[in-house]
Amino acid sequence: MNVVVDVLGPPAERQHAKSRLGLGPALIVALTAWFALPEQAGGYRLAKWGMLGWALSLLSFVLLVCLLTTRHRAMRWPQPGWALGLFMVTSIGLPALSPVRSPTHWPGTLGLLTGLAIFSLTALAINEVAVARRNSLAVLTLSGAMCALLVLLQAAGSRWLTEGLPATLEFRSPGSFGNPNWAAAFLAPLAPLSLALATTSAASCWRKLHLANTALLALATAATLSKGGVLSLAAGVVVYALLNPGLPKTRRLALWGAMPVSALGLLLLAWHFDWWATAPWLRGRLFLWRVALQ
């Protein structure tokens, strides 16, 4: 361990190495979200066992080595530490068995790798190393820009990565996910995160970049035509604004009042146009909701 720490260099360089540790989990989340999780038309054909799988495993392995060999860890390990270590080793080792044993094929393995990455991002979020925290969030939000550009190109008429999908307006912009709702689920939470990065950036160039990315993510979320995605985006922006301690009291009260008014207006609009019976995206869902409530 001492040899590895010496290779990392003096404390200043070691701190810089810890700041880069956050890039691994962010990249794992982005790559699995883009290409692997849908398991359907679109990005799935890019994710069948190949270079992407080995890249994810390699990123996880490097992350594990850094955590085990760095004296001042950039992440906090929960107790008992052996349980997390076993989980990480399993996440990295199962892909090697994937071609041999079908139960360890990508659906389960990708879930483990993504769980490992989400844990790492959570540990970074509560870590005292602010640079590592910002780096991981910046990589994650800027990775959404690539997905957002693909969604907008598809909305403009490009059919790249959409062979085999319905050509209707509702399914025209799935990104690499195979389904517009999944693309919106990835893009919508990144918009308020990018807005937060813009607000807290010291350099004006980074502030402008994050603001532009916020607008791009919001526009692409709307282009998916996902109702849940747009509502999630709006909710995220409202919560972000309410978390601001410097928000004037009048604006805070206006936001609190706008939420029930908007919900009531949406219900009245749905009742007026009889969406309960005519909207194709509600068919079947009302029955499931009723059963779930019961």
Short mmCIF file of C-alpha atoms in Angstrom, two decimals, residues 170 225 227-228 266 270 275-276 278-286 289:
data_model
loop_
_atom_site.label_atom_id
_atom_site.label_comp_id
_atom_site.label_asym_id
_atom_site.label_seq_id
_atom_site.Cartn_x
_atom_site.Cartn_y
_atom_site.Cartn_z
CA GLU A 170 -44.95 9.36 -29.74
CA LEU A 225 -43.09 13.65 -25.56
CA LYS A 227 -45.62 13.14 -19.98
CA GLY A 228 -43.94 11.68 -16.90
CA LEU A 266 -54.57 19.59 -15.52
CA ALA A 270 -58.44 16.10 -18.78
CA TRP A 275 -58.85 12.03 -21.82
CA TRP A 276 -59.81 9.20 -19.46
CA THR A 278 -59.88 8.84 -25.47
CA ALA A 279 -56.17 9.35 -24.67
CA PRO A 280 -54.24 6.34 -26.06
CA TRP A 281 -51.49 6.72 -23.47
CA LEU A 282 -54.03 6.23 -20.67
CA ARG A 283 -55.53 3.01 -22.03
CA GLY A 284 -54.73 0.18 -19.69
CA ARG A 285 -52.95 2.40 -17.21
CA LEU A 286 -56.13 3.52 -15.44
CA TRP A 289 -53.71 2.28 -11.17
#
